[in-house]
CSV table of C-alpha atoms and ligand atoms in Angstrom, one decimal:
chain,number,residue,atom,x,y,z
A,178,MET,CA,6.9,15.0,-20.8
A,179,ASP,CA,4.3,17.3,-21.9
A,180,ILE,CA,1.2,16.3,-20.4
A,181,GLN,CA,-1.9,17.1,-22.3
A,182,VAL,CA,-4.2,18.8,-19.8
A,183,THR,CA,-8.2,19.4,-19.6
A,184,LYS,CA,-10.2,19.7,-17.1
A,185,VAL,CA,-13.7,19.1,-16.2
A,186,ALA,CA,-16.3,22.6,-16.6
A,187,THR,CA,-17.6,22.0,-13.8
A,188,PRO,CA,-16.0,20.5,-11.0
A,189,LYS,CA,-17.9,18.1,-8.4
A,190,PRO,CA,-19.4,19.6,-5.4
A,191,ARG,CA,-16.4,18.3,-2.5
A,192,PRO,CA,-17.4,15.8,0.2
A,193,PRO,CA,-17.5,16.9,3.9
A,194,GLU,CA,-14.2,16.0,6.0
A,195,ALA,CA,-15.4,14.3,8.5
A,196,GLU,CA,-17.0,11.7,5.9
A,197,LEU,CA,-14.2,11.1,3.8
A,198,GLY,CA,-13.8,7.0,5.1
A,199,PHE,CA,-11.2,5.9,2.1
A,200,GLY,CA,-11.0,5.4,-1.7
A,201,ARG,CA,-15.4,6.2,-1.8
A,202,PHE,CA,-15.1,9.6,-3.4
A,203,PHE,CA,-12.5,10.5,-6.2
A,204,THR,CA,-11.8,13.5,-7.6
A,205,ASP,CA,-12.6,15.3,-10.8
A,206,HIS,CA,-9.8,14.3,-13.1
A,207,LEU,CA,-7.3,11.2,-13.7
A,208,PHE,CA,-4.0,10.7,-15.7
A,209,VAL,CA,-3.7,8.2,-18.6
A,210,MET,CA,-0.4,7.6,-20.5
A,211,ASP,CA,-0.8,4.8,-23.1
A,212,TYR,CA,1.8,2.0,-24.2
A,213,THR,CA,2.2,0.5,-27.4
A,214,THR,CA,5.8,-1.7,-28.5
A,215,GLU,CA,5.6,0.0,-31.2
A,216,LYS,CA,5.0,3.9,-30.5
A,217,GLY,CA,6.8,2.8,-26.2
A,218,TRP,CA,4.9,5.4,-23.8
A,219,HIS,CA,2.6,8.5,-25.4
A,220,ALA,CA,0.1,11.0,-24.6
A,221,PRO,CA,0.3,11.3,-21.4
A,222,ARG,CA,-2.2,13.6,-20.2
A,223,ILE,CA,-5.0,14.7,-17.6
A,224,GLN,CA,-8.6,14.1,-18.2
A,225,PRO,CA,-11.8,13.7,-16.3
A,226,TYR,CA,-12.2,11.5,-14.6
A,227,GLY,CA,-14.7,8.1,-16.4
A,228,PRO,CA,-14.6,5.3,-17.1
A,229,LEU,CA,-11.9,4.6,-19.8
A,230,GLY,CA,-13.0,2.6,-22.7
A,231,ILE,CA,-11.6,-0.6,-22.6
A,232,ASP,CA,-12.6,-3.7,-25.2
A,233,PRO,CA,-14.0,-6.8,-23.1
A,234,ALA,CA,-11.5,-8.8,-25.2
A,235,ALA,CA,-8.6,-6.7,-23.3
A,236,GLY,CA,-5.3,-8.8,-21.7
A,237,VAL,CA,-6.5,-7.6,-17.8
A,238,LEU,CA,-10.0,-8.9,-18.2
A,239,HIS,CA,-8.7,-12.2,-18.8
A,240,TYR,CA,-5.2,-12.8,-17.8
A,241,GLY,CA,-4.4,-10.5,-14.7
A,242,GLN,CA,-1.9,-8.6,-16.2
A,243,ALA,CA,-2.6,-6.1,-13.3
A,244,MET,CA,-0.9,-4.2,-10.9
A,245,PHE,CA,-0.6,-1.0,-8.3
A,246,GLU,CA,0.6,1.1,-6.3
A,247,GLY,CA,-1.0,3.1,-2.7
A,248,SER,CA,1.2,6.6,-1.8
A,249,LYS,CA,-0.6,9.7,-0.5
A,250,ALA,CA,-0.2,13.8,-1.1
A,251,PHE,CA,-0.7,15.7,1.9
A,252,ARG,CA,-1.4,19.3,3.2
A,253,GLY,CA,1.4,19.9,5.0
A,254,VAL,CA,0.4,22.5,8.4
A,255,ASP,CA,1.7,25.1,6.2
A,256,GLY,CA,-0.5,24.3,3.4
A,257,ALA,CA,1.4,22.9,0.3
A,258,LEU,CA,1.4,19.7,-0.8
A,259,ARG,CA,3.7,17.1,-0.6
A,260,LEU,CA,4.6,13.4,-2.3
A,261,PHE,CA,5.5,10.7,0.3
A,262,ARG,CA,8.8,8.7,-1.0
A,263,PRO,CA,6.9,8.6,-4.1
A,264,GLN,CA,9.8,7.6,-5.8
A,265,ALA,CA,10.0,4.9,-3.7
A,266,HIS,CA,6.6,3.7,-5.0
A,267,ALA,CA,7.1,4.1,-8.4
A,268,GLN,CA,10.3,2.4,-8.6
A,269,ARG,CA,8.6,0.2,-6.5
A,270,MET,CA,6.2,-0.4,-9.8
A,271,VAL,CA,9.1,-0.2,-11.9
A,272,SER,CA,11.3,-3.5,-9.9
A,273,GLY,CA,7.5,-6.0,-9.7
A,274,ALA,CA,6.0,-4.9,-12.7
A,275,PRO,CA,8.8,-7.6,-15.0
A,276,ARG,CA,6.8,-10.3,-13.0
A,277,LEU,CA,3.9,-10.1,-14.5
A,278,CYS,CA,5.6,-9.1,-18.4
A,279,MET,CA,4.8,-5.9,-18.0
A,280,PRO,CA,7.0,-2.1,-19.6
A,281,THR,CA,6.0,0.4,-17.4
A,282,PRO,CA,7.5,4.4,-17.5
A,283,THR,CA,10.1,5.9,-15.5
A,284,ALA,CA,10.6,6.3,-11.9
A,285,GLU,CA,11.1,9.8,-13.4
A,286,GLN,CA,7.8,9.7,-16.0
A,287,MET,CA,5.4,8.8,-12.5
A,288,VAL,CA,6.9,10.4,-9.5
A,289,GLU,CA,6.3,13.7,-12.7
A,290,ALA,CA,2.9,12.5,-13.4
A,291,CYS,CA,2.3,12.2,-9.4
A,292,ARG,CA,3.0,15.6,-8.6
A,293,ALA,CA,0.9,17.3,-11.8
A,294,LEU,CA,-2.1,14.9,-11.0
A,295,VAL,CA,-2.0,16.4,-6.6
A,296,ARG,CA,-1.4,20.7,-9.2
A,297,VAL,CA,-4.2,19.8,-9.9
A,298,GLU,CA,-6.2,18.9,-8.1
A,299,ALA,CA,-4.7,20.8,-5.1
A,300,ASP,CA,-8.5,21.5,-4.2
A,301,TRP,CA,-9.2,18.4,-3.5
A,302,VAL,CA,-6.4,17.8,-0.9
A,303,PRO,CA,-7.9,17.2,2.9
A,304,LYS,CA,-7.1,19.6,5.5
A,305,ALA,CA,-7.7,18.4,9.1
A,306,GLU,CA,-4.9,15.9,10.6
A,307,GLY,CA,-4.7,12.7,9.1
A,308,THR,CA,-5.9,13.3,6.7
A,309,ALA,CA,-4.2,12.6,2.5
A,310,LEU,CA,-5.2,12.2,-1.1
A,311,TYR,CA,-4.5,8.7,-1.7
A,312,LEU,CA,-2.9,7.8,-5.4
A,313,ARG,CA,-3.9,4.7,-7.2
A,314,PRO,CA,-1.5,4.3,-10.1
A,315,THR,CA,-2.2,1.3,-11.9
A,316,LEU,CA,-1.2,-0.5,-14.6
A,317,ILE,CA,-3.6,-3.1,-17.0
A,318,ALA,CA,-3.2,-4.5,-20.0
A,319,THR,CA,-5.3,-3.0,-23.0
A,320,GLU,CA,-4.2,-5.7,-26.6
A,321,ALA,CA,-7.4,-7.3,-27.1
A,322,PHE,CA,-6.2,-10.9,-27.9
A,323,LEU,CA,-6.9,-14.0,-26.4
A,324,GLY,CA,-3.9,-15.4,-27.2
A,325,VAL,CA,-1.5,-16.3,-24.1
A,326,ARG,CA,1.4,-14.1,-24.3
A,327,PRO,CA,1.9,-10.9,-22.7
A,328,ALA,CA,-0.1,-7.8,-24.5
A,329,ASN,CA,1.6,-5.8,-26.8
A,330,ALA,CA,-0.5,-3.4,-25.5
A,331,TYR,CA,-1.0,-0.7,-21.9
A,332,THR,CA,-3.0,1.6,-20.1
A,333,TYR,CA,-0.7,3.3,-17.0
A,334,PHE,CA,-3.5,5.7,-15.2
A,335,ILE,CA,-3.4,6.9,-11.9
A,336,ILE,CA,-6.9,7.7,-9.7
A,337,ALA,CA,-7.1,10.3,-6.4
A,338,THR,CA,-8.9,9.9,-3.8
A,339,PRO,CA,-9.0,11.6,-0.3
A,340,VAL,CA,-9.2,9.7,2.2
A,341,GLY,CA,-9.5,10.6,5.9
A,342,SER,CA,-8.0,9.3,9.0
A,343,TYR,CA,-7.8,6.1,9.4
A,344,TYR,CA,-9.2,6.3,12.4
A,345,GLY,CA,-11.3,8.8,12.9
A,346,GLY,CA,-9.2,11.1,14.3
A,347,SER,CA,-8.7,8.8,18.2
A,348,ALA,CA,-6.5,6.3,19.0
A,349,LEU,CA,-4.3,3.9,16.6
A,350,LYS,CA,-7.2,0.7,17.5
A,351,PRO,CA,-5.2,-2.2,18.4
A,352,VAL,CA,-7.6,-4.7,15.4
A,353,ARG,CA,-7.9,-9.0,16.1
A,354,ILE,CA,-6.3,-11.2,13.0
A,355,TRP,CA,-6.8,-14.9,11.7
A,356,VAL,CA,-4.2,-16.9,11.6
A,357,GLU,CA,-4.8,-17.9,8.4
A,358,THR,CA,-2.8,-22.4,7.9
A,359,VAL,CA,-4.4,-23.1,4.4
A,360,GLU,CA,-5.1,-20.3,1.9
A,361,VAL,CA,-2.4,-18.4,1.1
A,362,ARG,CA,-1.8,-14.7,-0.5
A,363,ALA,CA,1.7,-16.1,-2.2
A,364,PRO,CA,4.2,-18.5,-2.8
A,365,ARG,CA,7.3,-18.7,-3.1
A,366,GLY,CA,8.2,-18.5,-7.4
A,367,GLY,CA,5.1,-16.1,-7.3
A,368,LEU,CA,3.9,-13.0,-7.5
A,369,GLY,CA,4.1,-12.2,-3.6
A,370,ALA,CA,7.3,-9.3,-4.5
A,371,ALA,CA,4.6,-7.2,-6.8
A,372,LYS,CA,1.8,-4.9,-5.9
A,373,ALA,CA,-0.2,-7.7,-8.4
A,374,GLY,CA,-4.6,-7.2,-8.7
A,375,ALA,CA,-4.1,-11.4,-8.6
A,376,ASN,CA,-2.4,-11.5,-4.8
A,377,TYR,CA,-5.2,-9.4,-3.2
A,378,ALA,CA,-7.5,-11.9,-5.3
A,379,ALA,CA,-5.4,-14.6,-3.7
A,380,SER,CA,-6.5,-13.1,-0.8
A,381,LEU,CA,-9.8,-12.5,-0.3
A,382,HIS,CA,-11.4,-15.2,0.5
A,383,ALA,CA,-9.9,-16.0,3.6
A,384,ALA,CA,-10.3,-12.3,4.6
A,385,VAL,CA,-14.3,-13.1,3.8
A,386,LYS,CA,-13.8,-15.8,6.7
A,387,ALA,CA,-11.9,-14.1,9.0
A,388,LYS,CA,-14.6,-11.5,9.1
A,389,LYS,CA,-17.2,-14.0,10.1
A,390,ALA,CA,-15.3,-15.3,12.3
A,391,GLY,CA,-15.2,-11.9,14.8
A,392,TYR,CA,-12.0,-11.5,13.5
A,393,ASP,CA,-10.7,-8.0,11.4
A,394,GLN,CA,-8.1,-9.4,9.3
A,395,VAL,CA,-6.2,-12.4,7.9
A,396,LEU,CA,-2.4,-13.4,9.3
A,397,TRP,CA,-0.5,-14.9,6.7
A,398,LEU,CA,1.8,-17.3,7.1
A,399,ASP,CA,4.5,-19.3,4.4
A,400,GLY,CA,3.4,-21.6,0.9
A,401,GLN,CA,4.7,-24.4,1.8
A,402,THR,CA,5.3,-25.3,6.0
A,403,HIS,CA,2.8,-23.2,6.9
A,404,GLU,CA,4.3,-22.0,9.8
A,405,LEU,CA,6.4,-18.4,8.8
A,406,VAL,CA,4.4,-15.4,9.4
A,407,GLU,CA,4.8,-13.1,6.1
A,408,GLU,CA,2.2,-10.4,6.0
A,409,VAL,CA,-0.6,-8.9,7.9
A,410,GLY,CA,-3.8,-8.5,5.6
A,411,THR,CA,-2.4,-6.1,3.7
A,412,MET,CA,0.2,-4.9,5.5
A,413,ASN,CA,3.7,-6.0,6.1
A,414,LEU,CA,4.0,-7.2,10.0
A,415,PHE,CA,6.9,-5.8,13.2
A,416,VAL,CA,6.9,-8.1,15.7
A,417,LEU,CA,8.9,-6.8,19.3
A,418,LEU,CA,10.1,-9.5,21.1
A,419,GLY,CA,11.8,-7.9,24.4
A,420,ASP,CA,13.7,-4.8,23.1
A,421,THR,CA,14.0,-6.4,19.5
A,422,LEU,CA,12.3,-5.0,16.4
A,423,VAL,CA,11.7,-8.5,14.2
A,424,THR,CA,10.0,-8.6,10.8
A,425,PRO,CA,10.1,-11.2,8.4
A,426,PRO,CA,13.0,-10.3,5.1
A,427,LEU,CA,12.4,-9.9,1.8
A,428,SER,CA,11.5,-12.8,-0.9
A,429,ASP,CA,9.6,-12.7,-3.5
A,430,SER,CA,6.2,-13.5,-1.9
A,431,ILE,CA,7.0,-11.1,0.8
A,432,LEU,CA,5.7,-6.9,-0.5
A,433,ALA,CA,7.8,-4.4,0.6
A,434,GLY,CA,6.4,-2.1,1.8
A,435,VAL,CA,7.6,1.6,1.9
A,436,THR,CA,6.2,2.3,5.4
A,437,ARG,CA,8.5,-1.6,6.4
A,438,ASP,CA,11.0,0.2,5.2
A,439,SER,CA,10.4,4.0,7.0
A,440,VAL,CA,9.5,2.0,10.0
A,441,ILE,CA,13.1,-0.2,9.7
A,442,THR,CA,15.0,3.5,9.6
A,443,LEU,CA,13.4,4.9,12.6
A,444,ALA,CA,13.5,2.5,14.8
A,445,ARG,CA,17.0,2.2,14.6
A,446,GLU,CA,17.9,5.9,14.6
A,447,LYS,CA,15.4,5.3,17.5
A,448,GLY,CA,18.5,2.7,19.5
A,449,LEU,CA,16.6,0.0,18.4
A,450,THR,CA,18.1,-3.5,16.7
A,451,VAL,CA,16.2,-4.7,14.3
A,452,GLU,CA,16.3,-8.2,12.6
A,453,GLU,CA,14.7,-9.3,9.4
A,454,ARG,CA,15.2,-12.2,9.5
A,455,VAL,CA,12.2,-15.6,10.4
A,456,LEU,CA,9.6,-15.6,12.4
A,457,SER,CA,8.2,-19.2,12.6
A,458,VAL,CA,4.2,-18.9,14.8
A,459,LYS,CA,6.0,-22.3,17.6
A,460,GLU,CA,8.7,-18.4,18.1
A,461,LEU,CA,5.6,-16.5,18.5
A,462,ARG,CA,4.4,-18.5,20.5
A,463,ALA,CA,6.5,-19.4,22.9
A,464,ALA,CA,7.8,-15.7,23.3
A,465,HIS,CA,4.2,-14.8,24.2
A,466,ALA,CA,4.5,-17.9,27.6
A,467,ARG,CA,7.6,-15.8,28.6
A,468,GLY,CA,6.4,-12.7,28.3
A,469,ALA,CA,8.1,-11.4,25.4
A,470,LEU,CA,5.8,-10.5,23.1
A,471,ARG,CA,5.0,-6.7,23.8
A,472,GLU,CA,4.0,-5.5,20.5
A,473,VAL,CA,2.4,-6.2,17.3
A,474,PHE,CA,1.4,-4.4,14.7
A,475,GLY,CA,0.8,-3.6,10.6
A,476,THR,CA,2.8,-1.4,8.5
A,477,GLY,CA,1.4,0.2,5.2
A,478,THR,CA,0.7,3.3,4.0
A,479,ALA,CA,-3.8,3.8,4.3
A,480,ALA,CA,-3.1,3.0,8.1
A,481,VAL,CA,0.6,3.7,9.0
A,482,ILE,CA,0.5,1.2,12.1
A,483,SER,CA,-1.8,-0.9,12.0
A,484,PRO,CA,-1.4,-2.8,16.3
A,485,VAL,CA,-2.8,-5.7,16.6
A,486,GLY,CA,-4.5,-7.0,19.6
A,487,GLU,CA,-5.1,-10.5,19.7
A,488,LEU,CA,-3.9,-12.9,17.2
A,489,SER,CA,-6.3,-16.4,17.1
A,490,PHE,CA,-4.5,-20.0,15.8
A,491,ALA,CA,-7.4,-22.3,15.7
A,492,GLY,CA,-9.3,-20.8,18.5
A,493,GLU,CA,-6.0,-20.3,20.8
A,494,PRO,CA,-6.0,-16.2,21.1
A,495,LEU,CA,-2.6,-14.7,21.7
A,496,VAL,CA,-3.5,-11.1,23.2
A,497,VAL,CA,-0.8,-8.4,23.1
A,498,ASN,CA,0.2,-6.4,25.4
A,499,GLY,CA,-3.1,-6.5,26.9
A,500,GLY,CA,-5.0,-5.6,23.5
A,501,ALA,CA,-3.9,-2.7,23.4
A,502,PRO,CA,-1.5,-0.7,20.7
A,503,GLY,CA,1.4,-0.5,21.5
A,504,PRO,CA,4.3,2.3,22.5
A,505,LEU,CA,6.9,1.7,19.9
A,506,GLY,CA,3.8,1.3,18.1
A,507,LEU,CA,2.4,4.1,18.6
A,508,GLU,CA,5.6,6.6,18.4
A,509,LEU,CA,6.4,4.9,14.9
A,510,TYR,CA,2.5,6.1,14.5
A,511,ALA,CA,3.2,10.3,16.2
A,512,THR,CA,7.3,10.1,13.9
A,513,ILE,CA,5.9,9.4,10.1
A,514,SER,CA,2.6,11.3,10.3
A,515,GLY,CA,4.1,14.3,11.9
A,516,ILE,CA,7.1,13.9,9.6
A,517,GLN,CA,4.4,14.0,6.4
A,518,ARG,CA,2.3,16.8,7.7
A,519,GLY,CA,5.2,18.7,8.7
A,520,THR,CA,5.3,18.7,11.7
A,521,VAL,CA,8.2,16.7,12.6
A,522,LYS,CA,11.6,17.1,10.7
A,523,ASP,CA,12.0,15.5,7.7
A,524,THR,CA,15.4,14.8,8.1
A,525,HIS,CA,15.9,11.7,5.4
A,526,GLY,CA,14.0,13.7,2.1
A,527,TRP,CA,11.1,11.9,2.0
A,528,LEU,CA,8.4,14.4,1.5
A,529,VAL,CA,8.8,15.9,-2.8
A,530,ASP,CA,6.7,18.4,-3.1
A,531,ALA,CA,3.7,18.7,-6.1
B,267,PLP,C1,0.8,-2.3,-0.4
B,267,PLP,C2,1.5,-3.6,0.1
B,267,PLP,C3,1.9,-3.5,2.1
B,267,PLP,C4,2.4,-1.9,2.0
B,267,PLP,O1,3.0,-1.0,1.1
B,267,PLP,P1,3.4,0.7,2.0
B,267,PLP,O2,4.2,1.1,0.7
B,267,PLP,O3,4.0,0.4,2.6
B,267,PLP,O4,2.1,1.0,1.8
B,267,PLP,C5,1.6,-4.7,2.9
B,267,PLP,N1,2.0,-5.3,1.8
B,267,PLP,C6,1.1,-5.8,0.7
B,267,PLP,C7,0.6,-7.1,0.2
B,267,PLP,C8,1.4,-4.7,0.3
B,267,PLP,O5,0.1,-5.2,-1.1
């Protein structure tokens, strides 16, 4: 791609690394590329960060043709900038977009765009342990037309935000989980396997309800029987049952997490048995009752590993590992964040230079 770069005249002041949080500060530039059915993908460019001129009739605003990605670039202990599994993230958008009738740039173009933006924003990549530059590639329908059909014009853009350590530099903090038995994140046959904005819209109401009841996140069950566990918040779910690590199998209602894949790979290398299979609430309860529910954790790019300290089934709490993070979750967190920072050898080719 021939990416046109227009730099800002005056870069913004950098926020202190201790105050980054998640998604609060945006870098000086963004990557943008447009699509029309006549021209295909064209005009790749990096330009000053700012509002996108969008027509009020644009498809994304009415019928929700929108998808996004979330990946990270890291400053290694050697100072070099690297992206973690950018190809897997790009490929996920390529795979998910047809369900929303959306065209995408190629995975190679998306990786190239991410790398180019990270190079332009090199000074924005924080240094402290646990920090990263989070990349948010987004794909939206921009054609101004109110008929109900897939749009003929799209914009792909990438914004970047320096993010702090999810756990503020301290130990992993276990979350308390509300098991949602009425509302559904994604039904079978729906958009659940695509990182579509609509799945997040569907999840907000139960998340607010859970927060009000004093919980951190929602455990999502399947939409047909409301008995099978699917995901936790915006993360994939793992359960250590005895000596076996279990995660629900991928389906069209579960998002194929890149962290999920990394965890399965690393856990198998550590000699653990990993099963991708259906897991019911009943089985979790029974395992808890006989003391076999050893660990529960969520996996995702933002937190890497998020230990679950408690699952609440309609007022009946199951406390996991005494409410503390378990050793397996801690070990996987240390391995993945070590690879990302360059202190643990990357034997899988997961890191890509910016
Ligand atoms: C993004 C996301 C995940 C985690 O995916 P990663 O690639 O590991 O960041 C899991 N579940 C849902 C619903 C998601 O949107």
